[in-house]
Short mmCIF file of C-alpha atoms and ligand atoms in Angstrom, two decimals:
data_model
loop_
_atom_site.label_atom_id
_atom_site.label_comp_id
_atom_site.label_asym_id
_atom_site.label_seq_id
_atom_site.Cartn_x
_atom_site.Cartn_y
_atom_site.Cartn_z
CA MET A 195 65.35 91.45 81.61
CA LEU A 196 63.86 94.69 82.97
CA SER A 197 66.07 97.71 82.90
CA THR A 198 67.15 99.14 86.22
CA ARG A 199 66.62 102.54 87.69
CA PRO A 200 69.09 104.25 90.03
CA VAL A 201 69.32 102.35 93.27
CA GLY A 202 67.14 102.92 96.29
CA VAL A 203 66.13 106.52 95.60
CA ASP A 204 62.50 106.53 96.75
CA ASN A 205 61.81 103.03 98.01
CA SER A 206 62.40 101.09 101.15
CA GLY A 207 65.39 99.35 99.55
CA ARG A 208 67.31 102.60 100.02
CA LYS A 209 67.90 101.55 103.62
CA TYR A 210 70.16 98.79 102.40
CA LEU A 211 71.30 99.84 99.03
CA PRO A 212 73.85 102.70 98.56
CA ALA A 213 72.16 106.05 97.88
CA ALA A 214 74.26 106.74 94.76
CA ALA A 215 75.40 104.30 92.12
CA SER A 216 79.12 104.94 92.68
CA ALA A 217 81.76 102.95 90.77
CA SER A 218 81.91 99.58 92.38
CA GLU A 219 85.76 99.39 92.30
CA SER A 220 85.92 102.30 94.71
CA ARG A 221 83.52 100.77 97.34
CA SER A 222 84.95 98.27 99.80
CA PRO A 223 82.54 95.25 99.56
CA ASN A 224 82.89 94.53 103.27
CA GLN A 225 81.44 97.94 104.10
CA GLU A 226 78.24 97.34 102.15
CA LEU A 227 75.08 95.59 103.24
CA MET A 228 74.37 94.28 99.70
CA PRO A 229 76.57 93.03 96.89
CA LEU A 230 77.96 95.81 94.75
CA THR A 231 75.73 95.16 91.78
CA ALA A 232 72.45 95.18 93.83
CA ARG A 233 69.82 97.36 92.12
CA VAL A 234 66.08 97.80 92.16
CA ASN A 235 64.55 97.29 88.75
CA ARG A 236 61.38 98.88 87.23
CA ALA A 237 59.19 96.15 88.70
CA ASP A 238 60.51 97.09 92.11
CA HIS A 239 62.35 93.79 92.30
CA LEU A 240 65.84 93.29 93.67
CA GLU A 241 68.40 92.57 91.02
CA ILE A 242 71.91 91.19 91.56
CA GLY A 243 74.54 90.74 88.90
CA GLY A 244 71.92 91.98 86.39
CA CYS A 245 69.57 89.15 87.34
CA ASP A 246 66.12 89.63 88.91
CA VAL A 247 66.24 87.68 92.18
CA THR A 248 62.61 86.51 91.81
CA VAL A 249 63.38 85.10 88.32
CA LEU A 250 66.45 83.32 89.73
CA VAL A 251 64.28 81.67 92.40
CA GLU A 252 61.70 80.61 89.78
CA ARG A 253 64.49 79.12 87.72
CA PHE A 254 66.72 77.50 90.35
CA GLY A 255 64.38 77.01 93.25
CA SER A 256 64.40 78.12 96.88
CA PRO A 257 66.31 78.64 99.11
CA LEU A 258 69.05 79.84 96.80
CA TYR A 259 72.51 81.22 97.43
CA ILE A 260 73.24 83.98 94.90
CA VAL A 261 76.92 84.85 94.52
CA ASP A 262 77.76 88.10 92.78
CA GLU A 263 80.93 87.60 90.76
CA GLU A 264 81.78 91.32 90.56
CA THR A 265 81.75 91.68 94.34
CA LEU A 266 83.89 88.60 94.81
CA ARG A 267 86.47 89.74 92.26
CA THR A 268 86.43 93.30 93.52
CA ALA A 269 87.29 92.16 97.03
CA CYS A 270 90.20 90.02 95.73
CA ARG A 271 91.51 92.91 93.62
CA GLN A 272 91.19 95.42 96.45
CA TYR A 273 93.43 93.28 98.69
CA ARG A 274 96.02 92.91 95.98
CA GLU A 275 95.97 96.55 94.94
CA ALA A 276 96.28 97.69 98.53
CA LEU A 277 99.24 95.38 99.18
CA SER A 278 101.03 96.60 96.12
CA ARG A 279 100.26 100.14 97.23
CA TYR A 280 101.42 99.87 100.83
CA TYR A 281 103.98 97.04 101.06
CA PRO A 282 107.41 97.77 99.61
CA GLY A 283 108.45 94.11 99.57
CA GLN A 284 106.96 90.91 98.07
CA TRP A 285 103.44 89.83 99.12
CA GLN A 286 100.74 87.26 98.52
CA VAL A 287 97.05 87.32 99.34
CA ILE A 288 95.63 83.89 100.29
CA TYR A 289 91.91 83.13 100.32
CA ALA A 290 90.92 81.36 103.52
CA SER A 291 88.71 78.78 101.86
CA LYS A 292 87.11 77.63 105.11
CA ALA A 293 84.76 80.62 104.53
CA TRP A 294 83.42 78.83 101.44
CA SER A 295 85.25 76.01 99.82
CA CYS A 296 83.86 74.95 96.44
CA LEU A 297 85.35 74.66 92.97
CA ALA A 298 83.94 77.88 91.50
CA ILE A 299 84.90 80.16 94.37
CA CYS A 300 88.35 78.74 94.67
CA ALA A 301 88.71 79.05 90.90
CA VAL A 302 87.74 82.71 90.98
CA ALA A 303 90.15 83.39 93.84
CA ALA A 304 92.98 81.52 91.99
CA GLN A 305 92.19 83.43 88.74
CA GLU A 306 92.44 86.68 90.70
CA GLY A 307 95.96 85.64 91.78
CA LEU A 308 95.18 84.62 95.28
CA GLY A 309 96.67 81.62 97.07
CA ILE A 310 94.38 79.24 98.98
CA ASP A 311 94.47 78.47 102.70
CA VAL A 312 92.99 75.06 103.46
CA VAL A 313 92.43 73.27 106.78
CA SER A 314 91.61 69.72 105.67
CA GLY A 315 92.23 67.16 103.01
CA GLY A 316 88.76 67.96 101.63
CA GLU A 317 89.62 71.70 101.23
CA LEU A 318 93.02 70.81 99.83
CA HIS A 319 91.49 68.45 97.24
CA THR A 320 88.99 71.14 96.27
CA ALA A 321 91.65 73.85 95.89
CA LEU A 322 93.85 71.57 93.78
CA THR A 323 90.90 70.50 91.62
CA ALA A 324 89.94 74.15 91.15
CA GLY A 325 93.33 74.73 89.56
CA ALA A 326 95.18 76.48 92.40
CA SER A 327 98.88 75.91 92.13
CA PRO A 328 100.30 73.93 95.02
CA GLU A 329 102.98 76.54 95.70
CA SER A 330 100.17 78.93 96.65
CA ILE A 331 98.36 76.49 98.89
CA TYR A 332 98.90 76.54 102.66
CA LEU A 333 97.63 73.69 104.88
CA HIS A 334 96.55 74.76 108.33
CA GLY A 335 94.85 72.92 111.20
CA ASN A 336 95.31 72.11 114.87
CA ASN A 337 94.90 68.34 114.34
CA LYS A 338 95.96 67.38 110.82
CA SER A 339 95.98 63.71 110.05
CA ARG A 340 99.09 61.97 108.71
CA GLU A 341 97.16 61.47 105.42
CA GLU A 342 96.41 65.19 105.13
CA LEU A 343 100.00 66.16 105.79
CA GLN A 344 101.18 63.52 103.33
CA LEU A 345 98.84 64.82 100.62
CA ALA A 346 100.00 68.40 101.16
CA ILE A 347 103.69 67.48 101.19
CA GLU A 348 103.46 65.15 98.15
CA THR A 349 101.67 67.80 96.11
CA GLY A 350 104.15 70.50 97.07
CA CYS A 351 101.99 72.70 99.31
CA THR A 352 103.29 74.66 102.24
CA VAL A 353 102.39 73.17 105.66
CA VAL A 354 101.70 75.37 108.66
CA ALA A 355 102.81 73.49 111.76
CA ASP A 356 100.48 74.17 114.65
CA ASN A 357 101.86 71.91 117.38
CA TRP A 358 104.51 69.31 118.31
CA LEU A 359 102.64 66.36 116.76
CA ASP A 360 102.59 68.27 113.46
CA LEU A 361 106.34 68.88 113.61
CA LEU A 362 107.15 65.26 114.50
CA THR A 363 104.90 63.86 111.77
CA ILE A 364 106.12 66.33 109.14
CA ALA A 365 109.77 65.58 109.99
CA ASP A 366 109.01 61.82 109.73
CA ILE A 367 107.16 62.12 106.38
CA SER A 368 109.86 64.29 104.92
CA LYS A 369 112.63 61.89 106.11
CA LYS A 370 110.94 58.81 104.71
CA ALA A 371 109.98 60.46 101.41
CA ARG A 372 113.37 62.25 101.23
CA GLN A 373 111.36 65.29 100.33
CA PRO A 374 112.05 68.69 101.87
CA VAL A 375 108.99 70.46 103.27
CA ARG A 376 108.12 74.04 103.09
CA LEU A 377 107.08 74.83 106.61
CA MET A 378 105.53 77.73 108.43
CA LEU A 379 105.21 77.89 112.21
CA ARG A 380 102.01 79.13 113.76
CA PHE A 381 102.19 80.76 117.22
CA THR A 382 99.43 82.08 119.47
CA PRO A 383 100.00 85.83 119.51
CA GLY A 384 98.30 86.51 122.92
CA ILE A 385 96.40 89.48 121.49
CA GLU A 386 92.86 90.25 122.71
CA CYS A 387 90.25 91.56 120.35
CA HIS A 388 86.51 92.15 120.49
CA THR A 389 84.71 89.48 118.65
CA HIS A 390 82.61 86.45 119.52
CA GLU A 391 84.43 84.14 121.92
CA TYR A 392 84.16 81.19 119.52
CA ILE A 393 85.90 83.00 116.72
CA ARG A 394 88.76 84.50 118.73
CA THR A 395 91.97 82.65 118.22
CA GLY A 396 94.75 85.06 119.15
CA HIS A 397 94.47 85.04 122.98
CA LEU A 398 96.69 82.62 124.80
CA ASP A 399 93.92 80.22 125.86
CA SER A 400 93.43 78.96 122.32
CA LYS A 401 93.71 75.51 120.76
CA PHE A 402 95.53 76.97 117.83
CA GLY A 403 99.29 77.42 117.41
CA PHE A 404 102.38 76.95 119.59
CA ASP A 405 102.33 78.85 122.85
CA PRO A 406 104.93 81.69 122.47
CA ASP A 407 106.75 80.36 125.57
CA TRP A 408 107.87 77.36 123.53
CA ALA A 409 109.42 79.49 120.80
CA ASP A 410 113.00 78.57 121.73
CA GLU A 411 112.31 74.83 121.78
CA VAL A 412 110.36 75.03 118.52
CA PHE A 413 113.08 76.98 116.70
CA SER A 414 115.75 74.76 118.08
CA PHE A 415 113.87 71.56 116.94
CA VAL A 416 113.39 72.93 113.46
CA SER A 417 116.92 74.13 113.14
CA GLN A 418 118.17 70.63 113.89
CA HIS A 419 116.01 68.97 111.10
CA PRO A 420 117.61 69.80 107.79
CA ALA A 421 114.62 68.43 105.90
CA LEU A 422 112.40 71.07 107.50
CA SER A 423 112.83 74.34 105.69
CA CYS A 424 111.17 76.90 107.85
CA THR A 425 109.98 79.53 105.41
CA GLY A 426 107.99 81.63 107.79
CA LEU A 427 105.91 82.50 110.78
CA HIS A 428 102.12 82.73 111.09
CA ALA A 429 99.63 84.20 113.56
CA HIS A 430 95.90 84.79 113.27
CA ILE A 431 94.06 86.94 115.83
CA GLY A 432 90.37 86.12 115.19
CA SER A 433 87.55 86.76 112.85
CA GLN A 434 84.87 89.50 112.24
CA ILE A 435 87.20 92.16 113.80
CA PHE A 436 86.43 95.85 113.32
CA GLU A 437 89.44 97.17 115.32
CA LEU A 438 92.72 97.92 113.63
CA GLN A 439 94.79 98.12 116.80
CA PRO A 440 95.14 94.29 117.28
CA HIS A 441 96.68 94.03 113.83
CA GLU A 442 99.13 96.81 114.65
CA ASP A 443 100.08 95.00 117.88
CA LEU A 444 100.53 91.74 115.92
CA ALA A 445 103.29 93.31 113.86
CA GLY A 446 105.51 93.88 116.95
CA VAL A 447 104.87 90.29 118.16
CA LEU A 448 105.70 88.77 114.80
CA VAL A 449 108.89 90.73 114.39
CA HIS A 450 109.96 89.74 117.89
CA TRP A 451 109.60 86.03 116.93
CA LEU A 452 111.32 86.66 113.61
CA LYS A 453 114.41 87.93 115.46
CA LYS A 454 114.30 84.95 117.79
CA ALA A 455 114.13 82.55 114.82
CA ALA A 456 117.20 84.20 113.30
CA GLN A 457 119.16 83.42 116.48
CA TYR A 458 118.58 79.74 115.62
CA GLY A 459 119.79 80.21 112.11
CA LEU A 460 116.29 80.18 110.67
CA PRO A 461 115.96 82.95 108.15
CA VAL A 462 112.27 83.92 108.08
CA ARG A 463 111.33 84.76 104.52
CA GLU A 464 107.56 84.95 105.02
CA LEU A 465 105.32 86.55 107.64
CA ASN A 466 101.65 85.60 107.60
CA VAL A 467 99.31 87.89 109.56
CA GLY A 468 96.16 85.73 109.13
CA GLY A 469 92.77 87.14 108.25
CA GLY A 470 90.00 88.59 110.35
CA LEU A 471 88.66 91.75 108.72
CA GLY A 472 84.94 92.09 109.61
CA ILE A 473 82.07 92.76 107.29
CA ARG A 474 78.83 94.72 107.56
CA TYR A 475 75.85 92.57 108.43
CA THR A 476 73.62 95.36 109.80
CA GLU A 477 73.42 99.18 109.57
CA SER A 478 75.25 99.60 112.89
CA ASP A 479 78.26 97.52 111.73
CA ASP A 480 81.11 99.73 110.74
CA PRO A 481 84.15 97.76 109.63
CA PRO A 482 87.27 99.45 108.21
CA SER A 483 87.73 99.15 104.46
CA ILE A 484 90.00 96.53 102.84
CA ASP A 485 92.35 99.35 101.99
CA ALA A 486 92.48 100.65 105.54
CA TRP A 487 93.08 97.16 106.97
CA VAL A 488 95.85 96.33 104.51
CA LYS A 489 97.44 99.76 105.06
CA THR A 490 97.54 99.19 108.89
CA VAL A 491 99.04 95.73 108.41
CA CYS A 492 101.67 96.87 105.90
CA VAL A 493 102.72 100.04 107.69
CA SER A 494 102.99 98.37 111.06
CA ILE A 495 104.93 95.32 109.70
CA ALA A 496 107.28 97.46 107.63
CA GLY A 497 107.62 99.90 110.54
CA ALA A 498 108.43 97.18 113.09
CA LEU A 499 111.04 95.63 110.76
CA GLY A 500 112.48 99.01 109.78
CA SER A 501 113.05 100.07 113.36
CA GLU A 502 115.09 96.86 113.89
CA GLY A 503 116.99 97.39 110.68
CA LEU A 504 115.67 94.08 109.28
CA PRO A 505 114.94 93.28 105.63
CA LEU A 506 111.34 92.90 104.50
CA PRO A 507 110.13 89.32 104.26
CA LYS A 508 107.26 88.35 101.92
CA LEU A 509 104.06 89.50 103.60
CA LEU A 510 101.13 87.09 103.50
CA CYS A 511 97.54 87.67 104.67
CA GLU A 512 94.62 85.19 104.49
CA PRO A 513 91.21 86.87 104.40
CA GLY A 514 88.13 84.66 104.15
CA ARG A 515 84.96 86.43 105.30
CA SER A 516 85.78 89.82 103.71
CA ILE A 517 86.39 88.14 100.36
CA VAL A 518 83.27 86.00 100.01
CA GLY A 519 80.95 87.18 102.69
CA PRO A 520 79.55 90.35 101.08
CA ALA A 521 79.28 88.69 97.64
CA CYS A 522 76.42 86.41 98.48
CA VAL A 523 72.75 86.68 99.48
CA THR A 524 70.38 83.89 100.35
CA ALA A 525 66.92 84.00 98.88
CA TYR A 526 64.14 82.24 100.77
CA THR A 527 60.49 81.83 100.11
CA ALA A 528 58.15 83.18 102.83
CA GLY A 529 55.65 80.63 104.23
CA SER A 530 53.48 80.51 107.31
CA GLN A 531 53.08 83.41 109.72
CA LYS A 532 52.07 83.20 113.35
CA ALA A 533 51.00 86.40 115.04
CA ILE A 534 51.03 86.21 118.84
CA PRO A 535 49.23 89.34 120.00
CA GLY A 536 51.40 91.54 122.20
CA ILE A 537 54.36 89.28 121.76
CA ARG A 538 55.59 88.88 118.20
CA THR A 539 54.83 87.63 114.69
CA TYR A 540 56.83 84.71 113.38
CA LEU A 541 57.36 84.65 109.66
CA SER A 542 58.74 81.30 108.58
CA VAL A 543 60.95 80.69 105.60
CA ASP A 544 61.90 77.49 103.71
CA GLY A 545 65.48 77.24 105.12
CA GLY A 546 67.06 78.17 108.40
CA MET A 547 69.85 76.88 110.62
CA SER A 548 70.86 74.22 108.08
CA ASP A 549 71.81 76.78 105.45
CA ASN A 550 72.86 79.54 107.93
CA PRO A 551 73.97 78.21 111.29
CA ARG A 552 75.57 81.50 112.33
CA PRO A 553 72.60 83.06 114.23
CA ILE A 554 72.11 79.96 116.39
CA THR A 555 75.86 79.42 116.85
CA TYR A 556 77.13 82.96 117.42
CA GLN A 557 73.97 85.03 117.89
CA ALA A 558 74.93 86.61 114.60
CA VAL A 559 72.56 89.38 113.48
CA TYR A 560 71.30 89.66 109.92
CA ARG A 561 69.01 91.91 107.96
CA ALA A 562 66.47 91.02 105.20
CA VAL A 563 64.64 92.68 102.34
CA VAL A 564 61.73 91.36 100.30
CA ALA A 565 62.95 90.99 96.73
CA ASN A 566 59.51 91.38 95.07
CA ARG A 567 58.45 94.32 97.21
CA MET A 568 61.48 96.64 97.17
CA GLY A 569 59.17 99.67 96.81
CA ASP A 570 56.76 98.89 99.65
CA PRO A 571 57.04 100.74 102.96
CA LEU A 572 58.61 98.86 105.87
CA THR A 573 55.58 98.62 108.10
CA GLU A 574 56.10 95.30 109.92
CA LYS A 575 58.44 94.06 112.61
CA VAL A 576 58.66 90.25 112.45
CA THR A 577 60.84 87.46 113.68
CA VAL A 578 62.16 85.46 110.73
CA ALA A 579 62.16 81.79 111.68
CA GLY A 580 63.68 78.84 109.90
CA LYS A 581 61.68 75.63 109.25
CA HIS A 582 63.71 73.35 111.51
CA CYS A 583 62.30 71.46 114.42
CA GLU A 584 64.12 73.64 116.94
CA SER A 585 62.85 76.74 118.75
CA GLY A 586 66.25 78.36 118.52
CA ASP A 587 66.07 78.18 114.69
CA ILE A 588 65.56 81.91 114.26
CA LEU A 589 67.42 83.67 111.42
CA ILE A 590 66.51 87.27 112.43
CA GLN A 591 65.12 88.22 115.78
CA GLU A 592 63.72 91.50 114.61
CA ALA A 593 63.33 92.23 110.90
CA GLU A 594 61.75 95.42 109.53
CA LEU A 595 59.90 94.31 106.45
CA PRO A 596 57.04 95.37 104.16
CA LYS A 597 53.75 93.50 104.61
CA THR A 598 54.51 90.04 103.20
CA GLU A 599 52.54 87.13 101.93
CA PRO A 600 53.32 83.46 101.50
CA GLY A 601 55.39 83.11 98.31
CA ASP A 602 57.25 86.42 98.74
CA ILE A 603 61.02 86.15 98.34
CA LEU A 604 63.00 87.15 101.42
CA VAL A 605 66.61 87.98 100.82
CA VAL A 606 69.25 87.86 103.54
CA PRO A 607 72.53 89.51 102.54
CA GLY A 608 76.08 88.83 103.79
CA THR A 609 75.74 85.05 103.64
CA GLY A 610 78.78 84.15 101.56
CA ALA A 611 81.09 83.33 104.47
CA TYR A 612 80.60 80.42 106.84
CA ASN A 613 77.09 79.64 105.62
CA TYR A 614 77.35 77.02 102.92
CA SER A 615 80.63 75.85 104.42
CA MET A 616 78.91 75.20 107.75
CA ALA A 617 75.62 74.05 106.27
CA SER A 618 74.11 70.72 107.35
CA ASN A 619 71.27 68.38 106.40
CA TYR A 620 69.56 68.77 109.80
CA ASN A 621 66.01 67.46 109.51
CA ARG A 622 67.19 65.95 106.21
CA LEU A 623 66.77 69.19 104.36
CA PRO A 624 68.62 69.09 101.04
CA ARG A 625 71.33 71.73 100.88
CA PRO A 626 70.27 74.61 98.59
CA ALA A 627 71.75 75.37 95.16
CA ALA A 628 74.23 78.22 94.66
CA VAL A 629 74.43 80.28 91.47
CA LEU A 630 77.14 82.68 90.33
CA VAL A 631 75.70 85.77 88.68
CA ARG A 632 77.35 88.25 86.35
CA ASP A 633 76.04 90.66 83.64
CA GLY A 634 72.57 89.11 83.59
CA GLU A 635 73.79 85.51 83.42
CA ALA A 636 73.49 82.89 86.13
CA ASN A 637 75.40 79.63 86.38
CA VAL A 638 74.91 76.94 88.93
CA ILE A 639 78.05 76.45 90.98
CA LEU A 640 76.54 74.05 93.51
CA GLN A 641 73.60 71.88 92.58
CA ARG A 642 70.67 71.64 94.94
CA GLU A 643 70.72 68.33 96.76
CA THR A 644 67.99 65.89 95.91
CA TYR A 645 66.21 63.32 98.19
CA GLN A 646 68.29 60.71 96.42
CA ASP A 647 71.45 62.61 97.37
CA LEU A 648 70.34 62.51 100.99
CA LEU A 649 70.22 58.69 100.79
CA ARG A 650 73.54 58.39 98.89
CA LEU A 651 75.47 57.17 101.92
CA ASP A 652 72.58 55.15 103.49
CA ARG A 653 72.95 51.42 103.64
CA LEU A 654 70.20 49.08 104.68
CA PRO A 655 71.24 45.73 106.23
CA ALA A 656 69.45 42.97 104.35
CA ARG A 657 67.36 42.02 107.33
CA LEU A 658 65.77 45.48 107.40
CA ILE A 659 64.65 45.61 103.79
CA PRO A 660 60.85 45.61 103.82
CA GLU A 661 59.16 42.78 102.00
CA SER A 662 57.68 45.16 99.57
CA GLY A 663 61.22 46.26 98.63
CA ILE A 664 62.41 49.83 98.19
CA THR A 665 62.04 51.93 95.10
CA PRO A 666 64.46 52.87 93.72
CA PRO A 667 66.54 50.01 95.20
CA LEU A 668 69.19 51.06 97.67
CA PRO A 669 72.67 49.52 97.73
CA GLN A 670 72.86 46.97 100.53
CA GLU A 671 75.48 46.84 103.27
N1 LLP B 977 93.42 82.25 108.87
C1 LLP B 977 93.18 81.45 109.84
C2 LLP B 977 94.31 80.68 110.46
C3 LLP B 977 91.88 81.32 110.35
O1 LLP B 977 91.68 80.49 111.40
C4 LLP B 977 90.83 82.02 109.81
C5 LLP B 977 89.48 81.86 110.24
C6 LLP B 977 91.14 82.86 108.68
C7 LLP B 977 92.45 82.96 108.28
C8 LLP B 977 90.06 83.64 107.97
O2 LLP B 977 89.47 84.60 108.83
P1 LLP B 977 88.41 85.62 108.24
O3 LLP B 977 89.12 86.55 107.26
O4 LLP B 977 87.40 84.83 107.56
O5 LLP B 977 87.88 86.30 109.41
N2 LLP B 977 82.70 80.20 111.55
C9 LLP B 977 83.03 81.48 112.16
C10 LLP B 977 84.36 82.04 111.70
C11 LLP B 977 85.47 81.07 112.03
C12 LLP B 977 86.80 81.67 111.52
C13 LLP B 977 87.85 80.62 111.60
N3 LLP B 977 89.14 80.99 111.16
C14 LLP B 977 81.88 82.49 111.78
O6 LLP B 977 80.95 82.05 111.08
O7 LLP B 977 81.92 83.62 112.17
#
C-alpha cells in the first residue's frame, strides 16, 4: 500500500477532495463530494478507506461499488449525536433501507444503534437477517400485501398504516392472531418542497399516506379497535431536499394531528418526521449539514409541542440517502470514445443505467474523477455514456476530466443511495460487486453476478431444448 500525501493540494483532485485533511467526525458526509477517507496517494491514484481504487478494481473487477465504512458510520453517529444534543425527550434514528438494502449495510446501521425502515417483505427479511431487532423495524408501503403485514406483525415489528386497506387488514390479522399490533399512522402533510417531482411525497396529490381530511375517521376507527395500539404518527415530505423550512412547517402539522388524535383517546407516544436530507452530488449542491437538519427538526417539534403545553413524545426520523449516499463511489473502466467534431465526445464505460438509473430517471447530475490520473490537468469535456442499448443511457452529460485512455478507471461519487437498490439486469448485464473498505482492507458485501446467476430463474420448456443440449444443463420447467 502506497502512503498518502495530504489531499488534493496541487492536483486536479482538489476540485473534489477537501482542501485540508480535517478530522472526519467534524465533516458532515452529505456535504462532501467524496467519502471522508478519500485521498490521493503518491502514485496520484485515488484511495478510499486506505485502499487504492485501481487495485480494488484489479482485484474485484469492474464496475465496482466501493463503500467507505467510516463515512457510513460517521453519518449514523452524527444523526444520533445531534438528536441527543437537540432533543430533550427520547428519540430513535431509523435507517431508510430502501436507499440500499443489503445485509452488510443494514448490519452497520443496526450496530450503530439505528432502527431500520423497510417497505417490503424483502427489505424486512434482509433487516431481520442482518440482526436488526424487530422492535426497531418499521414497515412502510402504500400497498402492503397481507403476507408482508403478517410477517411484520408476527415478528413484532411496528407497522405504519398508509391507507384504509392497511387498517382493515391489520385489524383482521391482529384479531385472528389475538396479537396486538404496534401501529403508526401515516398522513400526507400537504407541504411543498423543491425536489424532483417523482421524489416528492408530502404534497396532497401523493399516493402515500391518509389524506389529512380523513384524520377524524381514521382516529375514530383506530380508537374503536382495541387490538390496534396506535403508537404514533408519521409524515415524510420528500427526498433530496436542501431547504429546512419544510421540516419546520411539518412540526406544526404533526402537532396539530397529535392534538386531534388525543381527542379520540389515542395518546401519541411517537412522532416520525421521515427522512429527506439532500446530499452533495456536484460542486453547486449545498445541502445543510446533518447537525443543522436535526437541529431544525428537534427545535421545531419541541417548540410546537411546548407552545401547546404538551409532553414530548419519542422523536423518530428515517434518513436514507444522507446515511449511505456519500459513503459509496462507483468505479468504472473507460472504453470506447467517439468524438463528433463540433458536437461532443462520448466516453463509454462498462456500466450505466443498470447500476445507476438515477440520471435517466430523474435527470440526476453526477461528477467523475479518473482514479489513476488524479494529478493530471482537467483538459477534456466529455459525455460519459453507459454501455446499454439506449441513447438515453448517459451517466454524466458534461464531465470535466483529464485526457483518458481505454482502461482508465473512472470514479463516480455519491452512488450509495438508490443505485444498487434500483439496479437492474437490463441487457442482461450482471450486477456489479460491492466492497466495504476500511483501514486498507476490503471485504465483498455483494458478489458480482455471474452469467449463471442471470440464468438462475430461467426455465426452458422441454420442447425448446436444442438437440445438442445445453451446457451446463438448465433445470426444466
Ligand atoms: N421515509 C419514507 C417514508 C420515504 O418514503 C423515504 C424515501 C425515506 C424515509 C428516505 O428518504 P431519504 O432520506 O433517502 O431522502 N429513488 C429516489 C428517492 C426515492 C425516495 C423514496 N422515499 C432517488 O433516487 O432519488
